[in-house]
Short mmCIF file of C-alpha atoms and ligand atoms in Angstrom, two decimals:
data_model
loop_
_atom_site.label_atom_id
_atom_site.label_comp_id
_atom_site.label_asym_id
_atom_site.label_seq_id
_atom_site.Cartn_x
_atom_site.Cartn_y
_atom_site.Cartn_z
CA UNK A 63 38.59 20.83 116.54
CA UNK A 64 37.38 24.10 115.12
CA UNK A 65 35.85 24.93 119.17
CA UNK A 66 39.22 25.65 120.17
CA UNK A 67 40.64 26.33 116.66
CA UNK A 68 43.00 23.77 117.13
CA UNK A 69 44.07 20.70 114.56
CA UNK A 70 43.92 17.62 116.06
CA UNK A 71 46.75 15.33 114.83
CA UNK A 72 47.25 11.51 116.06
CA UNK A 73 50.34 11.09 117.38
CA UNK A 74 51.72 7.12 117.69
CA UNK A 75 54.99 7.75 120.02
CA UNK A 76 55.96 3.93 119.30
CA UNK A 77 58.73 1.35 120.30
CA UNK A 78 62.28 1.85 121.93
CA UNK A 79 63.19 5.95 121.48
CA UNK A 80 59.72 6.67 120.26
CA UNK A 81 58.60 8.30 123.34
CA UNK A 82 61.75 9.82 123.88
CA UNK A 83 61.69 11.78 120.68
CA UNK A 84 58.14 12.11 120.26
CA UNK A 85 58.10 14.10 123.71
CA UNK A 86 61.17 16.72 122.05
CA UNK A 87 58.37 17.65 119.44
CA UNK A 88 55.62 18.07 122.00
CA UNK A 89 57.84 20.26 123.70
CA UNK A 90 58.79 22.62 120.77
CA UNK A 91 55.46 22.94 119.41
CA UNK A 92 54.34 23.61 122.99
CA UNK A 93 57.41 26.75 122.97
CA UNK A 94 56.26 28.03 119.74
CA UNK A 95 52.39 27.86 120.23
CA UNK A 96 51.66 25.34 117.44
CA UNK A 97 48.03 25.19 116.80
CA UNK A 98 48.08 21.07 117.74
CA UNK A 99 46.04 19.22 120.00
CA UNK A 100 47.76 15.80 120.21
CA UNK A 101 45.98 12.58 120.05
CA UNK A 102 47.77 10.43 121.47
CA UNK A 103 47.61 6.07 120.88
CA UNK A 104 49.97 3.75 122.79
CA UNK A 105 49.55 0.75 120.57
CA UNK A 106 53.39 -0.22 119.95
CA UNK A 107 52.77 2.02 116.02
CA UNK A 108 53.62 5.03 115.30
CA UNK A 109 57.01 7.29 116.09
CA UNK A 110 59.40 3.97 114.84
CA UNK A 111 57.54 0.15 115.46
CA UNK A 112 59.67 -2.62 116.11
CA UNK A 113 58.70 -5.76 114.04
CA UNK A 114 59.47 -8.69 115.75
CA UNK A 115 62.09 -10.90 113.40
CA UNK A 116 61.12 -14.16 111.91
CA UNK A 117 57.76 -14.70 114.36
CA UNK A 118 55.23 -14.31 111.46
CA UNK A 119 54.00 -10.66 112.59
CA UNK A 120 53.21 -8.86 109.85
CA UNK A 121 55.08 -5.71 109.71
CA UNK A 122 52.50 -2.53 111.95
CA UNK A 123 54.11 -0.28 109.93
CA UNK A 124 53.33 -2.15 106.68
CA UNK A 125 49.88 -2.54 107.77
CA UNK A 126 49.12 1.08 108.59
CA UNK A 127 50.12 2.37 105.21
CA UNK A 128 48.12 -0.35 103.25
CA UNK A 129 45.17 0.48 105.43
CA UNK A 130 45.48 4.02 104.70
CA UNK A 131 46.46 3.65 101.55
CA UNK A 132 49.24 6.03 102.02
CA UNK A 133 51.30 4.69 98.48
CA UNK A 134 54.24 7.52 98.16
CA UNK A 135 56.22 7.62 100.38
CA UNK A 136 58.69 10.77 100.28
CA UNK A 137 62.08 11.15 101.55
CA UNK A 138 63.82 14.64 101.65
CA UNK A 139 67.21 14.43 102.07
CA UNK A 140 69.09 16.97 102.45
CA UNK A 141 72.49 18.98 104.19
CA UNK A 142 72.21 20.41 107.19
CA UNK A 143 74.54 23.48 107.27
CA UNK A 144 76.75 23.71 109.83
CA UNK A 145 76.81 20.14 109.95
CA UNK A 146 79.77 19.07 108.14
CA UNK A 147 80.07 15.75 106.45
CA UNK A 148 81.85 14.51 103.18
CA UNK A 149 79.10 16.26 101.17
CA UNK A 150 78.23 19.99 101.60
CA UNK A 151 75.51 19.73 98.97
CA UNK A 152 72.81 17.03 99.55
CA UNK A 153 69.47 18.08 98.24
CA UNK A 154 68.07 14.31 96.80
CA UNK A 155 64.19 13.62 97.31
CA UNK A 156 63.47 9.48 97.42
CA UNK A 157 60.05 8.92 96.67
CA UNK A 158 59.42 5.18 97.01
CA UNK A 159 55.85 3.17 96.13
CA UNK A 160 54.77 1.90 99.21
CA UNK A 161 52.06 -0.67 98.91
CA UNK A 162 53.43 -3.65 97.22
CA UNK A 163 57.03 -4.59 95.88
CA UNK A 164 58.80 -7.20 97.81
CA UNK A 165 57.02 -5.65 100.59
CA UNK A 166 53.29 -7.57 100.11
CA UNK A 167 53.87 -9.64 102.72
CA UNK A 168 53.21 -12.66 101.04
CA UNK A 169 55.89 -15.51 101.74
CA UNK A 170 55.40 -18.80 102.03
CA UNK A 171 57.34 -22.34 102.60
CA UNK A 172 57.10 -24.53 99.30
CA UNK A 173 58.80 -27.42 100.63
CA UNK A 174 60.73 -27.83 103.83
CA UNK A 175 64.52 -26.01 103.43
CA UNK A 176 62.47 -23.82 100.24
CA UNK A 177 60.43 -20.51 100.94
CA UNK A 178 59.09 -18.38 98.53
CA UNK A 179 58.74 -14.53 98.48
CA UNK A 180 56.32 -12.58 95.63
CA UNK A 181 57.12 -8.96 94.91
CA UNK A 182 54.25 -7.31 92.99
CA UNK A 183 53.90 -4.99 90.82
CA UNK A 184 50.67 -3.58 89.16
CA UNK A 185 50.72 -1.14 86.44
CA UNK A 186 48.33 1.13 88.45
CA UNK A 187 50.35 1.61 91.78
CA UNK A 188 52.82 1.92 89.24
CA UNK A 189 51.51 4.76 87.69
CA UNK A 190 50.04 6.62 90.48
CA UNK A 191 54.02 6.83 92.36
CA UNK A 192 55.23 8.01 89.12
CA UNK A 193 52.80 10.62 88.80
CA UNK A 194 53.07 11.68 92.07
CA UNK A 195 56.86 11.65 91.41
CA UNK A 196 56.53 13.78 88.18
CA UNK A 197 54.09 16.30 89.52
CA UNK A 198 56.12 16.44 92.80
CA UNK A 199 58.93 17.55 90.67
CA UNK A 200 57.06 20.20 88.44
CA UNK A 201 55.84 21.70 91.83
CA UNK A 202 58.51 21.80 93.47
CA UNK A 203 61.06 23.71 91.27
CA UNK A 204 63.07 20.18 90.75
CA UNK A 205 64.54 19.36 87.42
CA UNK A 206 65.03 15.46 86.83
CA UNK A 207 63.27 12.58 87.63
CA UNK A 208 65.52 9.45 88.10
CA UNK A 209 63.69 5.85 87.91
CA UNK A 210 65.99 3.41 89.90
CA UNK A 211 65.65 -0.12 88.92
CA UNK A 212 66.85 -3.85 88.15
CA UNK A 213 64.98 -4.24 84.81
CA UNK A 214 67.90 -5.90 83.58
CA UNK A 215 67.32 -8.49 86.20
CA UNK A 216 63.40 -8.20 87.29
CA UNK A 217 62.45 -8.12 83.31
CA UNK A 218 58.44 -8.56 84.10
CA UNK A 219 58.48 -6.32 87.44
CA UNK A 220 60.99 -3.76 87.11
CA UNK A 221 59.80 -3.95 83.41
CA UNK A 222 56.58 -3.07 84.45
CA UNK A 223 57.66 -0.20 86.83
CA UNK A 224 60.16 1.51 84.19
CA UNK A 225 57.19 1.28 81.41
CA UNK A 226 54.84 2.97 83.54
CA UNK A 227 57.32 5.37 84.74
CA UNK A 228 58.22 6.29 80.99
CA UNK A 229 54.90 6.54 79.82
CA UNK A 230 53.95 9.26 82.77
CA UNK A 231 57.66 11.22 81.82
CA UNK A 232 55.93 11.97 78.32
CA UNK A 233 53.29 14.07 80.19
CA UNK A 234 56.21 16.04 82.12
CA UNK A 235 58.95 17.14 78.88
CA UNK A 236 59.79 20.00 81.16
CA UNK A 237 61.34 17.47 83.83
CA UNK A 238 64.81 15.42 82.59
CA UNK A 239 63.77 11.59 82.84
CA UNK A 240 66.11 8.91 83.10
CA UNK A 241 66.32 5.58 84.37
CA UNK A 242 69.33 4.01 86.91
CA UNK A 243 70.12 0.41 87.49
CA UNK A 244 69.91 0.34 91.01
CA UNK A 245 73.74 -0.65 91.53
CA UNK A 246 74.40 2.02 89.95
CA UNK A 247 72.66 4.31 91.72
CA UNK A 248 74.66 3.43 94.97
CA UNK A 249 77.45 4.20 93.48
CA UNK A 250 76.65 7.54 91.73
CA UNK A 251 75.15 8.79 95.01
CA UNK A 252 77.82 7.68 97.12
CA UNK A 253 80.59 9.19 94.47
CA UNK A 254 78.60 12.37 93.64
CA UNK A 255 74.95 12.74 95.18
CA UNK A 256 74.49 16.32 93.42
CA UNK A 257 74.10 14.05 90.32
CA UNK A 258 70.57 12.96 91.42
CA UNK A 259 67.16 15.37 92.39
CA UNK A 260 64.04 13.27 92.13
CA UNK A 261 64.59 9.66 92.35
CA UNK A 262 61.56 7.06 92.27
CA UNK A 263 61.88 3.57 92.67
CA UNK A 264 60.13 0.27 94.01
CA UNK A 265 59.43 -0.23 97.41
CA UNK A 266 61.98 -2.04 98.77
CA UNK A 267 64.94 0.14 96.63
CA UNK A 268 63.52 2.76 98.34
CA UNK A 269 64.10 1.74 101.81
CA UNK A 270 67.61 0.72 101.08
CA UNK A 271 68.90 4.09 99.14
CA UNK A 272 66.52 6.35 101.72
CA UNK A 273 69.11 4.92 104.66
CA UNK A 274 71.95 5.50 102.22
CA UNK A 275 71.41 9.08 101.45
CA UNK A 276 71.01 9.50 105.42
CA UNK A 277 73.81 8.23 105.29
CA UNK A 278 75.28 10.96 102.86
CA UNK A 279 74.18 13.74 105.20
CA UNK A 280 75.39 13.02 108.86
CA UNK A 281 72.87 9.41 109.56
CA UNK A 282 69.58 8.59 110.29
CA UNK A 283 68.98 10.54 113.57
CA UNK A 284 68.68 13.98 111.20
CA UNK A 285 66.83 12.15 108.20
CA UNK A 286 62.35 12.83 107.71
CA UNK A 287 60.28 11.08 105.40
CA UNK A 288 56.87 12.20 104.51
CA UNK A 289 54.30 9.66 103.13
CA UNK A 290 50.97 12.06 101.44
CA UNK A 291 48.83 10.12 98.57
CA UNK A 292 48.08 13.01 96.20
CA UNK A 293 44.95 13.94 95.08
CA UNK A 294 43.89 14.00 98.79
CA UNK A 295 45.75 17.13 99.96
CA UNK A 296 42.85 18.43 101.37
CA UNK A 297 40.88 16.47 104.17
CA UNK A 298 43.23 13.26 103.44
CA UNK A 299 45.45 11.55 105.70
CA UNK A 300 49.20 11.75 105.49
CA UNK A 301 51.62 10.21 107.60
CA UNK A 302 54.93 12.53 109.00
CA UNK A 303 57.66 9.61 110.73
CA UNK A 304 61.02 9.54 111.12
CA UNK A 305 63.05 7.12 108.24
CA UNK A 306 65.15 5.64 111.30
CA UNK A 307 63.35 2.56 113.33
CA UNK A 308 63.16 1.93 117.66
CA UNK A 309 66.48 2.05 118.22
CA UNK A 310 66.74 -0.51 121.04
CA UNK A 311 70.52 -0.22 121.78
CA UNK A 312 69.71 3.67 122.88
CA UNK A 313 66.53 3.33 124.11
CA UNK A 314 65.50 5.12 127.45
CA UNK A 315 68.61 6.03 127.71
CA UNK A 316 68.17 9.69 127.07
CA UNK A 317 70.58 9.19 124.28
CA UNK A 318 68.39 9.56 120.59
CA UNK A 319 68.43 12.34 118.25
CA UNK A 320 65.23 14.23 118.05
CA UNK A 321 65.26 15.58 114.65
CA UNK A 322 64.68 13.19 112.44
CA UNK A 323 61.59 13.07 114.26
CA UNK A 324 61.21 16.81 114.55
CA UNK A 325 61.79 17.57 110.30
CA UNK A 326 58.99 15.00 110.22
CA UNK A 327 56.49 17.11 112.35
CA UNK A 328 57.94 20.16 110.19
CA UNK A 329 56.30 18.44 106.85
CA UNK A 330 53.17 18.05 108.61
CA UNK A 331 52.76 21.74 109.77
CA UNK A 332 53.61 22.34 106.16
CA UNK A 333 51.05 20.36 105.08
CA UNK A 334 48.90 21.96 107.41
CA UNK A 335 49.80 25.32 106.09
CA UNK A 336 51.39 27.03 108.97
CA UNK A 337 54.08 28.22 107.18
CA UNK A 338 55.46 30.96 110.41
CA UNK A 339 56.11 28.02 112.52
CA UNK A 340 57.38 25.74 109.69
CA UNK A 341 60.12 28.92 109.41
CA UNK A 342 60.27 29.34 112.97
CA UNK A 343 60.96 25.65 113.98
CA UNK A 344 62.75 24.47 111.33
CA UNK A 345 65.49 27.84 111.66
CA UNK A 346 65.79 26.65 115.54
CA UNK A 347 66.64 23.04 115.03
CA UNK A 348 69.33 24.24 112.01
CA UNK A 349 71.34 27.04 113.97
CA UNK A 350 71.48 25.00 116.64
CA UNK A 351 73.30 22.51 114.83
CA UNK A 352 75.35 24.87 113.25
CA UNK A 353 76.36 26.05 116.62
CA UNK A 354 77.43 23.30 117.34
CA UNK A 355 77.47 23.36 121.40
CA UNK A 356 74.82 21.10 121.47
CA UNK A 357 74.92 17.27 119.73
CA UNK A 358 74.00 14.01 120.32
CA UNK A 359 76.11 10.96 120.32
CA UNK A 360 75.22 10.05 116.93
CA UNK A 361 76.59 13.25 115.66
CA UNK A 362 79.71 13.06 117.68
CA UNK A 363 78.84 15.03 120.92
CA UNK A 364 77.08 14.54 124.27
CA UNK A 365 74.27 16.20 124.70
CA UNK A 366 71.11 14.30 126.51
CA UNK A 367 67.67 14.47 124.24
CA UNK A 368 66.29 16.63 126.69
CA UNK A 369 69.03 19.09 126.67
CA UNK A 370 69.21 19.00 122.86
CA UNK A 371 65.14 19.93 122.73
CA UNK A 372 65.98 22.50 125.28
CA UNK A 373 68.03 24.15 122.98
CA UNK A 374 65.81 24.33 120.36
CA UNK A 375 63.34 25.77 122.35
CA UNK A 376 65.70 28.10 123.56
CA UNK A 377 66.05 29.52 119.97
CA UNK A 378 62.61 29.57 119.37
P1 NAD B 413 67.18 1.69 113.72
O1 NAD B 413 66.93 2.77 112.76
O2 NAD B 413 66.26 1.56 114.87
O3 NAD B 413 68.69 1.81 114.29
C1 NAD B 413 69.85 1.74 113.47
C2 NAD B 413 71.02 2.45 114.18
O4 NAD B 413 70.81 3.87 114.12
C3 NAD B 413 71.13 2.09 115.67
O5 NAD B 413 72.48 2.04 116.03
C4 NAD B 413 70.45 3.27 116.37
O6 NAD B 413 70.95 3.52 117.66
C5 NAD B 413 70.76 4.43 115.42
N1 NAD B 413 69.67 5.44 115.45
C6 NAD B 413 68.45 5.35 114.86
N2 NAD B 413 67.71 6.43 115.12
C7 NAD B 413 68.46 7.23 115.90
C8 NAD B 413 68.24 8.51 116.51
N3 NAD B 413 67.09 9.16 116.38
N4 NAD B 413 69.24 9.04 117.25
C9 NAD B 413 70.41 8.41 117.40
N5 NAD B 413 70.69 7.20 116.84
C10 NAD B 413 69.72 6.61 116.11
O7 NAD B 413 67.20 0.32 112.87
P2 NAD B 413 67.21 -1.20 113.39
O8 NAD B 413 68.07 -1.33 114.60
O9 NAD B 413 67.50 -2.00 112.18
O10 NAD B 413 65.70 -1.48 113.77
C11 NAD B 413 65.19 -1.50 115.12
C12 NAD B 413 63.68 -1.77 115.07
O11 NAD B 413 63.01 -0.68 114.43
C13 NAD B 413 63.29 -3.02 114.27
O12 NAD B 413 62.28 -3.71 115.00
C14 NAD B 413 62.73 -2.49 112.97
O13 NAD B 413 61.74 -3.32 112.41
C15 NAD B 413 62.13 -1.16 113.41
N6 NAD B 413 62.07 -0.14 112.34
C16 NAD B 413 60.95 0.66 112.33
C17 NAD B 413 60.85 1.70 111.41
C18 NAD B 413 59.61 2.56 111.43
O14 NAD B 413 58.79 2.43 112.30
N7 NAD B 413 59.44 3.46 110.50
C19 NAD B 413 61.89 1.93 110.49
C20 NAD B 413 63.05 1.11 110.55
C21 NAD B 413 63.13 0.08 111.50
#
């Protein structure tokens, strides 16, 4: 609200460790003065959503990035130093489409024991994640573009994808383009993951290689994702969440790992342009894993959330 000069951003705390975490970035941005005034909705959405299994709800997170048309959804992936894991190198961006795919929601029973399940593809959501792909590249100082796919299976969908992919490459001959059978792919990352950059795929490749590559750099607890449409940088909504889901089995237990959650809210302040705290934060949260005193369970120590926000604030 420009009264008070501050930016009002909604915040959805969610299911499970949602609160939890979401109340470790209130209380850094509170230490370092962020400019945010929180709006806060308590509508089991947004931090992680649980979707019930097999009871016909559609998916909230599905529905609040087809509502807001939010179609790319980014993935940075990267090391964390002082963290060590088998990889001291990570630096992969997913950027997966995120408004159709096997994810349309559209599955129905043909006959009883038979169910059916489209995945679509149109050549103009197709497009528009490739360009953002391509362009996200160019601007940010990356070299290759990797499409990951099952063409050889999916001739007609995958088809599709790869075609429009290719055809948006021609525009970028400064970026390397290639294209990865999504097999593949697993195992190129998992032998060697400085062999990828860029990598854009279908939706529901996306979700599956984003949770390897967290994987690749310590797990999901330390892993952001980013979901911007382009074109709408200014005055558009974008959506900062962590890749990981409600975590149930740690839930209110004082147990989760804040920064997933945390390196989310640091893309949004970037977005926002406040690049002293996106320095600030973001410089906390790494030397205090590099320290190493404090960690939670999931990185192998035994540090409480709360204690591991403290001691991020404590840096800042
Ligand atoms: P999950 O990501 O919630 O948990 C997988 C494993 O990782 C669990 O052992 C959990 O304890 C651990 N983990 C996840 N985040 C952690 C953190 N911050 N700190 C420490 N450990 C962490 O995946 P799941 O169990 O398959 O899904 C649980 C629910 O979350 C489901 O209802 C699912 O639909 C939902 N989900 C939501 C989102 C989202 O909102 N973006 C993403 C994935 C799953």
């Amino acid at each position: 609200s420009s009264e008070s000069n501050l930016i009002r951003a909604t915040l959805f705390p969610g299911d499970g460790i949602g609160a939890e975490i979401a109340e470790s970035v209130k209380q850094v941005f509170r230490t370092d003065d962020v400019p945010i005034e929180w709006e806060e909705h308590y509508v089991d959405l947004k931090g992680p959503m649980a979707t019930p299994i097999g009871k016909g709800h559609r998916s909230l997170n599905l529905t609040l990035r087809k509502e807001l048309n939010l179609y790319a959804n980014v993935r940075p992936c990267y090391s964390l130093p002082g963290y060590k894991t088998k990889y001291d190198d990570v630096n992969l961006i997913t950027i997966c489409e995120n408004t159709e795919g096997e994810y349309s929601g559209l599955e129905h029973q043909v006959v009883r024991g038979v169910v059916e399940s489209l995945k679509i593809i149109t050549r103009q959501a197709s497009l528009r994640v490739a360009e953002y792909a391509l362009y996200y590249a160019k601007t940010h100082g990356r070299e290759r573009v990797s499409a990951i796919h099952k063409a050889n299976i999916m001739q007609k969908t995958d088809g599709l994808f790869l075609k429009c992919c290719r055809e948006v490459a021609e525009k970028y001959p400064e970026i390397v383009y290639e294209e990865v059978v999504i097999d593949n792919c697993c195992m190129m990352l998992v032998k060697n993951p400085a062999l990828f950059d860029v990598l854009v795929m279908p939706n529901l490749y996306g979700d599956i290689i984003s949770d390897l590559c967290a994987g690749l750099i310590g797990g999901l607890g330390l892993t952001p994702r980013y979901i911007q449409p382009i074109g709408l940088l200014k005055g558009g909504v974008a959506l900062a969440e962590a890749v990981h889901g409600s975590a149930p089995d740690i839930a209110r237990k004082n147990l989760a790992n804040p920064t997933a959650l945390l390196l989310s809210a640091i893309t949004m302040l970037r977005h926002l342009e406040l690049h002293d705290k996106v320095d600030r934060i973001q410089d906390s949260i790494l030397k205090m894993i590099a320290e190493g005193k404090y960690r939670t369970a999931d990185l192998g120590g035994k540090s409480m959330t709360t204690d591991f926000s403290k001691a991020i604030c404590d840096h800042i």
